[in-house]
XYZ file of C-alpha atoms in Angstrom:
777
model
C 97.640 82.791 105.793
C 95.183 85.449 106.859
C 95.417 88.663 104.904
C 96.238 91.679 107.076
C 93.666 94.406 107.410
C 94.105 96.870 104.516
C 95.545 100.276 105.223
C 93.159 103.227 105.309
C 92.495 104.791 101.944
C 94.096 108.096 102.955
C 97.465 106.356 103.312
C 97.332 105.589 99.595
C 96.637 109.171 98.564
C 98.805 111.526 96.543
C 100.333 114.339 98.575
C 101.304 117.737 97.178
C 104.635 119.066 98.422
C 106.607 122.290 98.296
C 110.322 121.426 98.092
C 112.995 124.079 97.657
C 113.862 123.370 94.039
C 117.136 124.667 92.667
C 117.510 127.059 95.510
C 120.328 128.658 97.260
C 122.746 126.403 99.011
C 125.878 127.962 97.550
C 125.595 131.399 98.975
C 124.360 134.777 97.874
C 124.976 135.041 94.155
C 125.353 131.359 93.348
C 122.529 129.375 91.791
C 122.048 126.169 89.917
C 121.732 126.196 86.190
C 118.367 125.547 84.548
C 119.504 121.986 83.932
C 118.995 121.221 87.625
C 116.060 123.442 88.585
C 113.687 120.572 89.455
C 115.753 119.142 92.305
C 117.076 120.327 95.625
C 120.722 121.288 95.778
C 123.069 118.821 97.422
C 126.516 120.061 98.425
C 129.583 117.880 97.862
C 133.292 118.178 98.427
C 135.083 116.908 95.318
C 138.690 115.671 95.294
C 140.182 114.753 91.919
C 143.392 112.728 92.193
C 145.092 113.003 88.811
C 148.654 111.668 89.058
C 151.927 111.730 90.988
C 155.595 112.054 90.071
C 159.020 111.568 91.596
C 157.727 109.308 94.340
C 160.463 107.884 96.600
C 161.508 104.239 96.291
C 160.223 102.025 99.072
C 161.547 98.540 98.211
C 164.807 96.912 97.221
C 164.004 97.206 93.501
C 164.165 100.984 93.699
C 160.477 101.422 92.989
C 157.120 101.503 94.815
C 153.502 100.304 94.560
C 151.656 103.595 95.165
C 148.022 104.362 95.830
C 146.216 107.398 97.274
C 143.932 107.488 100.278
C 141.487 110.428 100.589
C 140.290 110.825 104.160
C 137.632 113.141 105.592
C 136.607 112.391 109.146
C 135.347 108.808 109.318
C 135.069 108.483 105.515
C 137.951 107.108 103.540
C 138.285 106.437 99.811
C 141.249 104.819 98.050
C 142.453 104.702 94.461
C 143.670 101.573 92.731
C 147.365 100.817 93.265
C 150.101 100.438 90.641
C 152.981 98.029 90.874
C 156.547 99.200 90.371
C 155.652 102.718 89.278
C 156.940 106.037 90.591
C 154.879 108.212 88.203
C 151.362 106.732 88.419
C 148.185 108.228 86.876
C 144.806 107.622 88.542
C 142.421 110.383 87.444
C 139.801 109.369 90.020
C 137.237 111.643 91.675
C 135.974 111.352 95.253
C 132.763 113.038 96.429
C 131.910 113.629 100.095
C 128.407 114.732 101.075
C 128.530 118.048 102.926
C 125.638 116.983 105.165
C 127.831 114.259 106.692
C 131.114 116.166 106.961
C 132.301 116.234 110.600
C 135.915 117.278 110.049
C 137.567 120.559 109.107
C 140.506 119.127 107.150
C 140.633 116.725 104.190
C 143.725 114.503 104.075
C 145.140 113.160 100.809
C 147.744 110.514 101.698
C 150.061 108.640 99.311
C 150.934 105.132 100.483
C 153.018 102.225 99.250
C 151.211 98.880 99.052
C 152.985 96.217 101.125
C 152.273 92.688 102.315
C 152.528 93.432 106.021
C 151.763 97.115 106.456
C 151.391 99.859 103.860
C 154.166 102.473 104.074
C 153.441 106.185 104.409
C 155.004 108.221 101.548
C 153.560 111.694 102.030
C 150.370 113.695 102.332
C 148.620 116.940 101.375
C 146.174 118.696 103.725
C 143.329 121.088 102.771
C 141.361 123.315 105.128
C 137.643 123.104 104.224
C 137.167 126.822 104.825
C 139.667 127.631 102.051
C 138.313 125.285 99.352
C 136.877 127.171 96.339
C 133.269 126.762 95.150
C 132.318 125.870 91.613
C 128.960 125.672 89.821
C 128.506 124.668 86.176
C 128.623 126.128 83.577
C 131.899 127.333 85.093
C 134.857 125.552 83.545
C 136.308 122.636 85.526
C 138.816 123.566 88.164
C 142.358 123.034 86.820
C 144.371 120.529 88.906
C 147.660 121.716 90.449
C 150.876 120.082 91.648
C 151.275 119.868 95.417
C 154.529 118.929 97.192
C 154.096 116.018 99.571
C 154.629 116.575 103.290
C 155.380 114.248 106.152
C 153.291 114.038 109.317
C 155.234 116.971 110.827
C 154.449 119.260 107.887
C 157.938 119.164 106.353
C 158.403 118.772 102.608
C 159.401 115.328 101.319
C 160.177 113.886 97.913
C 157.304 113.516 95.469
C 154.494 115.626 94.077
C 150.775 114.979 93.664
C 148.444 116.617 91.106
C 145.078 117.402 92.697
C 141.938 119.501 92.268
C 139.693 120.158 95.280
C 136.434 122.114 95.135
C 132.943 122.450 96.604
C 130.118 121.743 94.151
C 126.699 120.220 93.706
C 125.204 117.189 91.987
C 125.112 119.295 88.790
C 128.875 118.837 88.482
C 129.904 116.691 85.509
C 132.215 114.722 87.810
C 129.280 113.602 89.965
C 128.047 110.485 88.069
C 131.407 108.676 87.940
C 132.745 109.800 91.302
C 133.354 107.580 94.325
C 130.757 108.618 96.934
C 131.252 108.623 100.665
C 127.700 107.283 101.007
C 128.918 104.067 99.348
C 132.085 103.633 101.362
C 131.106 100.094 102.365
C 130.701 98.891 98.777
C 133.677 96.931 97.402
C 135.450 98.177 94.305
C 133.934 95.645 91.909
C 130.440 96.607 93.089
C 130.789 100.353 92.493
C 129.644 100.039 88.864
C 126.303 98.641 90.071
C 125.445 101.691 92.191
C 126.242 104.547 89.798
C 123.656 106.479 87.825
C 123.390 105.539 84.186
C 121.441 106.309 81.020
C 120.410 103.427 78.736
C 118.877 103.320 75.273
C 116.519 100.596 74.144
C 117.705 98.795 71.011
C 116.128 99.877 67.734
C 113.479 97.258 66.970
C 112.234 96.220 63.510
C 109.459 93.986 62.301
C 110.662 91.420 59.760
C 107.973 90.353 57.291
C 108.651 87.013 55.615
C 106.175 86.307 52.819
C 106.651 82.647 51.837
C 105.205 82.235 48.361
C 106.205 78.838 46.993
C 108.962 76.272 46.545
C 110.092 74.426 43.442
C 111.631 71.054 42.602
C 111.615 69.606 46.088
C 112.970 66.088 46.499
C 110.040 64.518 48.327
C 110.115 61.219 50.143
C 108.527 58.228 48.395
C 105.723 57.459 50.827
C 102.071 56.561 50.278
C 99.532 59.387 50.241
C 99.926 63.068 49.504
C 103.042 64.944 50.711
C 102.627 67.280 53.701
C 105.129 70.104 53.255
C 105.545 73.219 55.374
C 108.184 75.903 55.999
C 109.727 76.637 59.392
C 111.348 80.054 59.851
C 113.704 80.868 62.730
C 115.390 84.068 63.925
C 117.242 83.600 67.207
C 114.794 81.990 69.652
C 111.753 82.941 67.545
C 110.341 80.110 65.460
C 107.232 80.228 63.277
C 105.890 77.812 60.711
C 103.455 77.961 57.843
C 100.431 75.747 57.409
C 100.827 72.545 55.395
C 100.697 73.410 51.712
C 97.334 72.601 50.109
C 99.050 71.803 46.785
C 100.113 68.142 46.828
C 103.087 68.258 44.439
C 106.857 68.901 44.396
C 106.081 72.609 43.856
C 104.036 73.554 46.976
C 102.509 77.004 47.441
C 101.727 78.890 50.667
C 101.620 82.674 50.124
C 101.713 83.187 53.891
C 103.173 86.030 55.988
C 105.333 85.373 59.056
C 106.290 88.280 61.336
C 109.367 88.524 63.565
C 111.036 91.142 65.777
C 114.747 91.922 65.479
C 117.000 94.537 67.028
C 119.926 96.511 65.647
C 122.701 95.560 65.346
C 121.400 92.394 63.702
C 123.096 89.467 65.422
C 120.919 86.581 64.180
C 120.183 85.275 60.704
C 116.902 84.215 59.170
C 116.937 80.430 58.738
C 114.262 78.924 56.496
C 113.737 75.183 56.599
C 111.425 73.377 54.171
C 110.225 70.215 55.900
C 108.012 67.251 55.068
C 105.940 65.351 57.607
C 106.733 61.672 57.212
C 105.045 60.390 60.350
C 103.460 61.402 63.672
C 105.750 63.986 65.304
C 108.409 63.182 62.721
C 109.538 65.718 60.115
C 112.358 65.543 57.595
C 114.257 68.589 56.336
C 114.102 68.923 52.553
C 116.336 71.995 52.372
C 117.528 75.076 54.223
C 118.324 78.681 53.335
C 120.217 81.143 55.552
C 119.582 84.844 54.880
C 121.579 87.711 56.445
C 119.279 90.422 57.776
C 121.741 93.168 56.834
C 120.978 92.413 53.181
C 117.185 92.502 53.565
C 115.437 95.471 51.946
C 113.816 98.077 54.193
C 110.460 99.663 53.435
C 108.585 102.504 55.087
C 105.145 102.183 53.429
C 102.827 99.667 51.752
C 104.751 99.377 48.497
C 105.198 95.853 47.185
C 108.680 94.433 47.649
C 110.198 92.526 44.752
C 110.273 88.806 45.389
C 113.402 86.657 45.084
C 114.296 83.004 44.652
C 116.695 81.473 47.175
C 118.505 78.184 46.693
C 117.945 75.491 49.281
C 120.811 73.455 50.703
C 120.388 70.001 52.163
C 122.538 68.563 54.948
C 123.207 64.834 54.690
C 125.130 62.591 57.043
C 128.218 60.869 55.768
C 130.970 58.924 57.553
C 129.110 58.630 60.813
C 128.665 62.009 62.497
C 130.335 64.104 59.847
C 127.983 66.317 57.845
C 128.496 67.870 54.480
C 126.410 70.188 52.350
C 125.009 69.104 49.025
C 123.613 71.830 46.789
C 120.856 70.879 44.423
C 118.209 72.533 42.272
C 115.485 73.083 44.907
C 114.646 76.690 45.651
C 112.140 78.790 47.560
C 110.326 81.946 46.484
C 110.222 84.709 49.111
C 109.329 88.331 49.602
C 111.388 89.750 52.505
C 111.480 93.187 54.069
C 112.240 95.055 57.270
C 109.010 96.968 57.968
C 110.023 100.388 59.280
C 106.551 101.926 59.011
C 105.299 100.214 62.164
C 105.880 101.088 65.787
C 107.240 97.963 67.439
C 105.130 97.588 70.559
C 107.183 96.598 73.599
C 104.766 98.212 76.075
C 101.055 97.981 76.588
C 99.235 100.339 74.209
C 97.266 101.708 77.183
C 100.381 103.317 78.664
C 102.935 103.503 75.889
C 105.742 106.013 76.208
C 106.570 106.076 72.496
C 104.384 105.752 69.404
C 106.851 106.625 66.633
C 107.593 104.267 63.742
C 110.910 102.459 63.544
C 112.121 104.415 60.490
C 113.560 107.745 61.593
C 112.616 109.262 58.224
C 108.948 109.072 59.272
C 109.338 110.866 62.609
C 107.477 114.099 63.162
C 109.215 117.042 64.892
C 109.194 116.997 68.684
C 106.500 119.058 70.366
C 108.136 119.687 73.720
C 110.375 118.601 76.561
C 109.615 116.428 79.575
C 111.718 117.092 82.663
C 111.717 114.803 85.676
C 113.306 115.502 89.026
C 113.714 112.394 91.191
C 114.012 113.958 94.637
C 113.662 111.609 97.587
C 111.796 108.644 98.998
C 110.215 108.428 102.434
C 109.207 105.571 104.690
C 110.670 102.724 102.646
C 110.259 99.306 104.203
C 113.205 96.963 104.863
C 113.703 94.783 101.777
C 116.441 92.460 103.041
C 118.389 91.552 106.151
C 122.047 92.412 106.679
C 124.002 91.801 109.875
C 120.787 90.909 111.667
C 118.876 94.081 110.798
C 116.611 95.210 107.979
C 118.073 97.395 105.257
C 117.208 98.871 101.859
C 119.577 100.015 99.101
C 117.195 101.934 96.848
C 117.538 103.245 93.324
C 115.050 104.606 90.776
C 114.523 103.714 87.110
C 112.544 105.983 84.768
C 111.474 104.977 81.276
C 110.112 107.194 78.519
C 110.523 106.477 74.832
C 113.754 104.690 74.039
C 115.595 106.318 76.949
C 115.918 104.617 80.323
C 117.590 106.357 83.268
C 118.822 104.812 86.469
C 119.749 106.866 89.526
C 122.616 106.030 91.802
C 121.943 103.605 94.642
C 121.656 105.125 98.113
C 123.150 102.613 100.542
C 121.277 101.509 103.675
C 118.654 104.241 103.861
C 114.878 104.202 104.284
C 114.733 107.882 103.246
C 117.150 108.126 100.308
C 117.868 111.446 98.630
C 118.734 111.250 94.939
C 118.008 114.762 93.602
C 118.788 113.791 90.027
C 117.161 115.425 87.018
C 116.604 114.033 83.520
C 114.993 115.260 80.305
C 113.286 113.638 77.333
C 112.051 114.917 73.995
C 108.286 114.524 73.605
C 106.716 113.621 70.273
C 103.184 112.869 71.450
C 101.434 114.204 74.574
C 99.225 111.091 74.890
C 102.090 109.050 76.309
C 103.084 107.848 79.774
C 106.328 108.030 81.754
C 106.965 105.203 84.225
C 109.117 105.587 87.339
C 110.007 102.511 89.390
C 111.854 102.141 92.698
C 113.959 99.034 93.356
C 116.206 97.546 96.004
C 119.732 96.804 94.783
C 120.824 93.249 95.603
C 124.094 93.349 93.637
C 126.336 95.545 95.765
C 129.043 92.908 96.020
C 129.713 92.945 92.277
C 130.677 90.066 90.049
C 128.834 86.792 90.661
C 128.613 87.197 94.438
C 124.855 87.884 94.374
C 124.174 84.151 93.829
C 121.322 84.752 91.402
C 119.572 87.335 93.609
C 117.075 89.611 91.910
C 116.551 93.292 92.582
C 113.357 93.650 94.621
C 110.545 95.851 93.361
C 109.435 98.567 95.775
C 106.776 100.169 93.576
C 106.195 102.269 90.493
C 104.376 105.366 89.305
C 102.862 106.190 85.918
C 102.229 109.776 84.815
C 100.324 110.557 81.601
C 101.692 113.686 79.964
C 98.334 114.778 78.551
C 97.053 115.239 82.126
C 99.753 117.849 82.859
C 99.423 121.555 82.216
C 102.271 122.946 80.139
C 105.165 124.746 81.858
C 103.820 123.920 85.315
C 105.997 122.175 87.882
C 104.177 119.348 89.675
C 105.771 118.339 92.969
C 104.035 115.429 94.658
C 104.800 112.495 96.890
C 103.492 109.349 95.186
C 102.585 106.208 97.171
C 104.589 103.136 96.180
C 102.064 100.313 96.094
C 102.858 96.674 95.451
C 100.390 93.821 95.273
C 101.387 90.713 97.217
C 99.608 87.442 97.777
C 98.563 88.829 101.162
C 97.076 92.003 99.657
C 98.116 95.477 98.631
C 101.005 96.951 100.604
C 102.394 100.461 100.760
C 106.177 100.226 100.493
C 106.835 103.938 100.992
C 106.548 107.151 99.000
C 108.639 108.631 96.199
C 108.945 112.384 95.783
C 108.971 113.591 92.156
C 108.985 116.929 90.344
C 107.614 116.906 86.787
C 107.381 119.604 84.130
C 106.087 119.300 80.578
C 107.198 122.207 78.394
C 105.598 122.752 75.000
C 107.619 124.299 72.184
C 104.597 124.934 69.942
C 101.004 124.875 71.142
C 99.650 124.551 67.600
C 101.843 121.529 66.850
C 100.770 119.868 70.065
C 97.066 120.489 69.395
C 97.546 119.158 65.871
C 98.745 115.807 67.263
C 95.235 115.228 68.657
C 93.952 114.987 65.071
C 96.578 112.472 63.952
C 96.274 108.680 64.286
C 97.665 107.338 67.525
C 99.877 104.762 65.779
C 101.820 105.053 62.491
C 99.679 104.678 59.373
C 101.018 101.181 58.563
C 99.053 99.879 61.564
C 95.869 100.921 59.757
C 96.801 100.338 56.102
C 98.240 96.871 56.728
C 97.082 95.938 60.255
C 98.468 93.052 62.257
C 96.167 90.571 63.968
C 95.658 90.596 67.732
C 97.447 87.249 67.991
C 100.426 88.585 66.041
C 100.614 91.723 68.200
C 100.587 89.688 71.429
C 103.311 87.370 70.166
C 105.447 90.217 68.785
C 105.110 92.251 71.978
C 106.288 89.269 74.021
C 109.309 88.844 71.754
C 110.043 92.594 71.876
C 110.138 92.656 75.670
C 112.442 89.637 75.692
C 114.847 91.329 73.256
C 114.831 94.632 75.179
C 115.406 92.939 78.539
C 118.216 90.800 77.095
C 120.012 93.741 75.464
C 119.722 96.025 78.509
C 120.862 93.144 80.707
C 124.099 93.038 78.721
C 124.907 96.703 79.424
C 127.465 97.678 82.038
C 126.168 98.008 84.669
C 123.242 95.847 83.561
C 119.648 96.961 83.783
C 118.423 93.626 84.978
C 115.691 91.541 83.424
C 113.359 91.664 86.419
C 113.570 95.474 86.405
C 112.844 95.803 82.686
C 109.946 93.341 82.798
C 108.379 95.128 85.784
C 108.661 98.493 84.036
C 107.148 97.085 80.819
C 104.308 95.240 82.627
C 105.166 91.944 81.014
C 102.570 89.929 82.955
C 99.643 92.348 82.573
C 97.930 90.157 79.935
C 97.561 87.166 82.262
C 94.151 86.254 83.699
C 93.250 87.877 86.995
C 89.893 87.687 88.752
C 90.715 90.984 90.480
C 91.400 92.785 87.185
C 88.264 91.286 85.647
C 86.167 92.674 88.500
C 87.878 96.043 88.248
C 87.257 96.244 84.495
C 83.609 95.218 84.950
C 83.020 98.003 87.458
C 84.863 100.428 85.166
C 82.295 99.607 82.485
C 79.476 100.092 85.015
C 80.979 103.459 85.973
C 81.131 104.525 82.313
C 77.490 103.493 81.794
C 76.376 105.099 85.062
C 75.823 108.414 83.250
C 73.443 106.793 80.777
C 71.741 104.899 83.594
C 71.306 108.118 85.589
C 69.905 109.874 82.506
C 67.443 107.032 82.013
C 66.302 107.238 85.624
C 65.903 110.998 85.349
C 63.820 110.604 82.199
C 61.721 107.957 83.937
C 60.983 110.411 86.734
C 60.011 113.005 84.124
C 57.627 110.543 82.494
C 56.114 109.671 85.894
C 55.617 113.373 86.742
C 57.617 113.136 89.977
C 58.273 116.879 89.654
C 55.412 118.424 87.646
C 57.204 121.741 87.073
C 60.246 120.017 85.525
C 58.005 117.813 83.382
C 56.071 120.855 82.067
C 59.374 122.596 81.206
C 60.508 119.474 79.347
C 57.205 119.555 77.392
C 57.816 123.172 76.435
C 61.421 122.480 75.388
C 60.308 119.479 73.374
C 57.641 121.495 71.527
C 60.206 124.201 70.670
C 62.697 121.654 69.301
C 60.012 119.930 67.230
C 58.735 123.191 65.754
C 62.274 124.439 65.152
C 64.338 121.303 64.447
C 67.291 123.392 63.319
C 67.881 124.180 67.015
C 68.393 120.531 68.031
C 72.114 120.212 67.303
C 73.062 123.747 68.478
C 71.167 123.131 71.724
C 72.915 119.805 72.282
C 76.409 121.188 71.697
C 75.691 124.306 73.773
C 74.554 122.036 76.600
C 77.794 120.024 76.384
C 79.803 123.273 76.345
C 78.073 124.555 79.472
C 78.621 121.230 81.262
C 82.340 121.354 80.427
C 82.650 124.952 81.650
C 80.798 124.050 84.840
C 83.100 121.082 85.508
C 86.200 123.284 85.024
C 85.892 124.366 88.640
C 86.437 120.761 89.777
C 89.135 119.830 87.268
C 91.873 117.507 88.579
C 94.750 119.485 90.070
C 97.057 116.492 90.578
C 98.548 113.924 88.195
C 96.905 110.490 88.258
C 98.408 107.813 90.483
C 97.830 104.170 91.383
C 94.295 103.813 92.746
C 93.757 100.794 95.001
C 89.973 101.210 95.038
C 89.742 101.386 91.244
C 92.018 98.332 90.981
C 90.011 96.410 93.617
C 93.368 95.678 95.227
C 92.188 96.468 98.751
C 89.120 94.192 98.568
C 90.526 91.204 96.649
C 90.155 87.786 98.248
C 93.460 86.093 99.240
C 92.742 83.148 96.935
C 92.188 85.506 93.999
C 95.552 87.127 94.669
C 97.234 83.739 94.972
C 95.762 82.828 91.592
C 97.030 86.077 90.096
C 100.585 85.363 91.246
C 100.475 81.747 90.098
C 102.905 80.736 87.355
C 101.867 79.752 83.848
C 101.361 76.844 83.582
C 100.093 76.524 87.130
C 102.223 75.195 89.981
C 99.400 74.827 92.511
C 98.047 71.492 93.861
C 95.298 69.744 91.847
C 92.550 70.406 94.400
C 93.195 74.173 94.299
C 93.284 74.151 90.490
C 89.982 72.196 90.471
C 88.361 74.726 92.816
C 89.525 77.662 90.694
C 88.397 75.947 87.533
C 84.921 75.457 89.000
C 84.815 79.102 90.044
C 85.848 80.179 86.565
C 83.150 77.935 85.085
C 80.496 79.588 87.233
C 81.630 83.078 86.203
C 81.849 82.026 82.563
C 78.352 80.534 82.838
C 76.916 83.902 83.847
C 78.803 85.611 81.028
C 77.526 82.936 78.659
C 73.942 83.651 79.739
C 74.324 87.391 79.127
C 75.860 86.794 75.692
C 73.044 84.386 74.851
C 70.416 86.952 75.857
C 72.039 89.567 73.620
C 72.080 87.096 70.717
C 68.405 86.315 71.340
C 67.394 89.963 71.082
C 69.349 90.378 67.856
C 67.776 87.263 66.328
C 64.312 88.582 67.199
C 65.060 91.718 65.178
C 66.147 89.512 62.257
C 62.956 87.435 62.484
C 60.767 90.495 61.853
C 61.319 90.039 58.112
C 62.562 86.450 57.887
C 59.076 84.801 57.922
C 60.297 82.438 60.645
C 56.954 83.246 62.315
C 54.695 83.949 59.273
C 51.900 85.525 61.350
C 54.306 87.884 63.167
C 56.031 88.893 59.934
C 52.632 89.495 58.237
C 51.503 91.685 61.143
C 54.764 93.647 61.012
C 54.472 94.180 57.246
C 50.863 95.412 57.623
C 52.031 97.790 60.340
C 54.889 99.052 58.113
C 52.495 99.723 55.207
C 50.024 101.544 57.441
C 52.823 103.556 59.072
C 54.201 104.540 55.668
C 50.767 105.829 54.538
C 50.060 107.681 57.796
C 53.516 109.270 57.944
C 53.225 110.288 54.268
C 49.988 112.214 54.761
C 50.765 113.495 58.268
C 53.374 116.228 58.814
C 56.445 114.998 60.632
C 56.163 117.631 63.341
C 52.655 116.441 64.242
C 53.883 112.846 64.487
C 56.845 113.903 66.647
C 54.617 115.964 68.971
C 52.084 113.150 69.382
C 54.880 110.624 70.037
C 56.538 112.870 72.613
C 53.272 113.619 74.423
C 52.498 109.898 74.483
C 55.850 109.044 76.019
C 55.549 111.865 78.579
C 51.878 111.180 79.427
C 50.682 111.403 83.006
C 50.812 108.243 85.185
C 46.983 108.093 85.356
C 47.032 107.305 81.615
C 49.602 104.536 82.021
C 49.215 100.803 82.631
C 51.469 98.579 84.656
C 51.368 95.897 82.002
C 53.999 95.910 79.234
C 53.157 97.863 76.082
C 51.817 96.250 72.903
C 55.077 96.708 70.876
C 57.119 95.138 73.707
C 54.705 92.212 73.953
C 54.901 91.681 70.198
C 58.738 91.805 70.225
C 59.064 89.307 73.070
C 56.894 86.828 71.169
C 59.184 86.805 68.133
C 61.130 83.574 67.609
C 64.883 83.243 68.178
C 67.276 80.400 67.406
C 67.642 79.276 70.992
C 65.264 76.370 70.357
C 67.673 75.082 67.694
C 70.650 74.872 70.037
C 71.733 71.594 71.629
């Protein structure tokens, strides 16, 4: 498939906006509280149906099956119905958006559920012009009893307790209310569209130090026994190496690391096994340890070791198993390591860096407030009734707190206007906001395994924000497909980072980024990769069990689960990032080359003068350097970034990636592509790796040449170098350092007429030094 032509770069830009935050939709003196000052006000009509009493009987049993229908224009919401009850209690809230109100009267009708046609029992009418207004922190409006009326306005038997008011999304009834925007969603799907706050489970590292075992009953087989220990927690399984001691008392002294989440649902199962043949192991004994009983530590102190008895399972009477306890035991040192931060995100954009143990937390330094306003120009994500539609919701993640907005049904320009806050403990952290399409509106199992579609996400680093400033921008939602980068729309956010203490925040820049256990007792890169994978699996599983669930595909997209996989596009992007970082040094080198070649004689003469001053007064070198850096920083202040960072397609090389490179990036692991495509990609990777191999070999060659200066690998070269060193030592001893520095500087800056095009003598000598390349196969 041919990749479509990429969109112009300006379509991917960040746009500054000026929304009317927290401002005046309730009339003259009314205003939103500070809790909702980062969003636009949205007006709603709220109807709380509390209960009814003395309802008339409608069937032969002398009872009724009542429910309430709240009707406003074309919108209609109903409560659940009760069977055989004349005094039902519902306590349900209905919210109608004021922007879509086309009627002047709200009808609250009580009906009796029937097989053929529901019977009318009575109603209460409210004129919208007479409904009171309420804004928190005002107390909730007290419900009142209203006498039911028939369709002619005459009183009938039965009363209904109601509360009706005009409010905003700041009302505490808003999150759990039935919304007129979701009138087409069935009752069992309403839970999947409401806003919700989730907390990630508290994660711990479990350190299992396997020391030794004693009195094992080994199998009588020729050769030395091969004994190892397999440790399992849930779906995590690790094993030690085979013990080097060939006896019934093997020793390992090996650490195994696991991730667990509170509350602890799994046990640690240790299995001592002996290899008795190829791919055939026999269990010598097992020990089951409850994690609730494992000691917790917050530092590097040594945990006391313990002996645990091993139990062996033997088969008796066919399939029946029984336990036989015997004298074998295993020596362990177990602990829950609370001094680490359990990494479930990439360290490049982590939202939390605190250790697991709450006792080690530092005080918070500020508050992060996020207003999720609207989205614009969303693309259709699915087809319904023959037309494209999108049911969008947002998820924001910072620290252990996840928030999910309500789902706006069938809208390409949804308006959420929801505001959330987080405590900030470190400014060098990142908040992630993702937009998704809800594919579970039917509730229950009716989605048939459908996954919520990703629309795009935004990352904002807090350290790039000025304190107490409100940033309102429209961020492009970019998603990479196999056909190229695609703009799925824009999300409108308002962000404010408030600092409680400037000194405390500045002090965090002097502290280590991670808790001290990461430096005192560091984990290997392999361990960190494995533990991060397990952490993301645990978090996605736990949040997927919430109600409503935060689904696995959403959590994994927010945590960038697949970011560690190979990608030719990312490799190119990272290479050019390195080139961009080195471009300053390269530009400085070119500028110095022009100085040496006297391209601008006036500048070269000034450099000579400055050099002479610094040589004669060396105490000015460091002050001059730092003053120069200070002046550069002050000069660049005029062009400081005024907007938060956002996804950059040019930096990511997303707009120039070849279609085959993108197809490779989206390939599964292990691959699912045909053999000929895999062969082609393997050959391409070999060619790239060959170039990298050449560069690495050249670097090794230069280093080995430095080593050969004194190694006598080339005796004549080493003798020449030693003679030069002795002569240089004598000359530098009798010659003042300033004279040597001046002569060296003037030699380097000499005029081109005194230069030769041939390489210098020191460079010729260095290139002739031997390396170990001639010893390689």
